[in-house]
PDB file of C-alpha atoms in Angstrom:
ATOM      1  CA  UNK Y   1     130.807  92.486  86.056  1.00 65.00           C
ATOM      2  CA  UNK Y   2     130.140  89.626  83.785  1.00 93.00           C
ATOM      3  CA  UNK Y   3     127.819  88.012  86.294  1.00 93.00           C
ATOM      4  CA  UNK Y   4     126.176  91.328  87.215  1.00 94.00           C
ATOM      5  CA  UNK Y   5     125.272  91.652  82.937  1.00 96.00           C
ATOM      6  CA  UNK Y   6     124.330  87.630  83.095  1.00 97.00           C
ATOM      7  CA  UNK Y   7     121.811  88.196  85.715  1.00 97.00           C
ATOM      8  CA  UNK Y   8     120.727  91.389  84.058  1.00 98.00           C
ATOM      9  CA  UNK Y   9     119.875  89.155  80.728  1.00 98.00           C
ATOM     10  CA  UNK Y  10     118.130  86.934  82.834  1.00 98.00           C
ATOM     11  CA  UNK Y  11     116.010  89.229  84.454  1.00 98.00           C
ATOM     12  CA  UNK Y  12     115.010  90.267  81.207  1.00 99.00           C
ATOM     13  CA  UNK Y  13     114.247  87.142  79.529  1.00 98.00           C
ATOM     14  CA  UNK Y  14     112.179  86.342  82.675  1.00 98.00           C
ATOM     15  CA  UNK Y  15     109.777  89.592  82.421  1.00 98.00           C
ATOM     16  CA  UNK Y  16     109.482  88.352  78.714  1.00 98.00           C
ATOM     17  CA  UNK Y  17     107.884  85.461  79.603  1.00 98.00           C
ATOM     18  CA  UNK Y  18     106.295  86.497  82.242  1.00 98.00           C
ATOM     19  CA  UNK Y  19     104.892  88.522  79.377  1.00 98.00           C
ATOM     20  CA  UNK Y  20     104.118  85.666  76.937  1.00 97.00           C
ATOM     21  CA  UNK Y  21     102.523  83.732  79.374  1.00 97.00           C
ATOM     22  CA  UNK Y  22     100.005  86.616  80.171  1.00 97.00           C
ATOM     23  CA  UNK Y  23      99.603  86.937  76.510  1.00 95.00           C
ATOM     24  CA  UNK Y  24      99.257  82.711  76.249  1.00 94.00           C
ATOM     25  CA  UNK Y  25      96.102  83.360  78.637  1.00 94.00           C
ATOM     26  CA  UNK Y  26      94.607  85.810  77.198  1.00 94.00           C
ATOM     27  CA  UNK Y  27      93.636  83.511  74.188  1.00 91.00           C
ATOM     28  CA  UNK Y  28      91.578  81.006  74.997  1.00 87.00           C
ATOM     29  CA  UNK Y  29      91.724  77.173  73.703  1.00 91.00           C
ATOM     30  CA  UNK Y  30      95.136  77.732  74.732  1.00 90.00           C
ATOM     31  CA  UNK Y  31      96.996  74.450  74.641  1.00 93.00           C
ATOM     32  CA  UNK Y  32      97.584  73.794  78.264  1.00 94.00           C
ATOM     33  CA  UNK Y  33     101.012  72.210  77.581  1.00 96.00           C
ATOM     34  CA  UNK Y  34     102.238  75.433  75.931  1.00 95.00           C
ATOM     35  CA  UNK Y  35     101.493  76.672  79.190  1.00 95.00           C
ATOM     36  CA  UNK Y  36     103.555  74.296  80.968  1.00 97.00           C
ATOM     37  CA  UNK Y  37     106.233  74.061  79.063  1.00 98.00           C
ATOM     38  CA  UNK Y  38     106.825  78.130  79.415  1.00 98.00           C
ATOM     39  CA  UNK Y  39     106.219  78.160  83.259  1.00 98.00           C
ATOM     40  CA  UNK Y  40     108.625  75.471  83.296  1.00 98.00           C
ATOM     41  CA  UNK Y  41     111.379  77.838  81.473  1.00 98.00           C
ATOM     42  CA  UNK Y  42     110.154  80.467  83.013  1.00 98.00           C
ATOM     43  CA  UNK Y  43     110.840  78.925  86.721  1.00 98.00           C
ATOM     44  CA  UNK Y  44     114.402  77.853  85.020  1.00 98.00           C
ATOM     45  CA  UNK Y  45     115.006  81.112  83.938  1.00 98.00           C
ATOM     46  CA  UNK Y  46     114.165  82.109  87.979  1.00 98.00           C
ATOM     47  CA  UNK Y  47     116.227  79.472  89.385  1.00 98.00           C
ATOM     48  CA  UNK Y  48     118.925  80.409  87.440  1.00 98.00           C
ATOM     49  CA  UNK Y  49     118.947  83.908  88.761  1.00 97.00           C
ATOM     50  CA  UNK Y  50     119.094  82.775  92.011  1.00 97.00           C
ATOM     51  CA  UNK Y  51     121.635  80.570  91.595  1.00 96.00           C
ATOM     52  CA  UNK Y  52     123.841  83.661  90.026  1.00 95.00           C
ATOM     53  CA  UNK Y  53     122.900  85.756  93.003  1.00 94.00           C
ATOM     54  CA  UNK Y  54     123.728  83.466  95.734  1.00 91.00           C
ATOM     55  CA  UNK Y  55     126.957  82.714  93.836  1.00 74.00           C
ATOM     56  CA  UNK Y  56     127.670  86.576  93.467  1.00 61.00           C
ATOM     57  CA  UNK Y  57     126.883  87.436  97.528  1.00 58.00           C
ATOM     58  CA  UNK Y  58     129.750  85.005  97.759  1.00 55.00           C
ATOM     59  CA  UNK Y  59     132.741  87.063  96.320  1.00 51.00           C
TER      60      UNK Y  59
END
């Protein structure tokens, strides 16, 4: 179950910035490395969650 709420809290933090970044865009003169840096954690975030979910199809 703990994995199952882990992945859960991932998900989330991964529509939030999915949200941010749509919000980053909106504005322009963004700084471009903003943007970087929070696809970067973003993708983390995503990688992450597939790493849980391969682990969990395991057990």
């Amino acid at each position: 179950m703990a994995v199952t709420a882990r992945i859960a809290e991932l998900e989330r933090r991964h529509q939030m910035m999915e949200r941010e970044i749509e919000s980053t865009l909106a504005h322009p003169g963004t700084d471009p490395l903003k943007l970087v840096e929070l696809k970067r954690k973003k993708l983390r975030i995503k990688e992450s969650i597939e790493k849980l979910k391969g682990g969990a199809s395991l057990h």
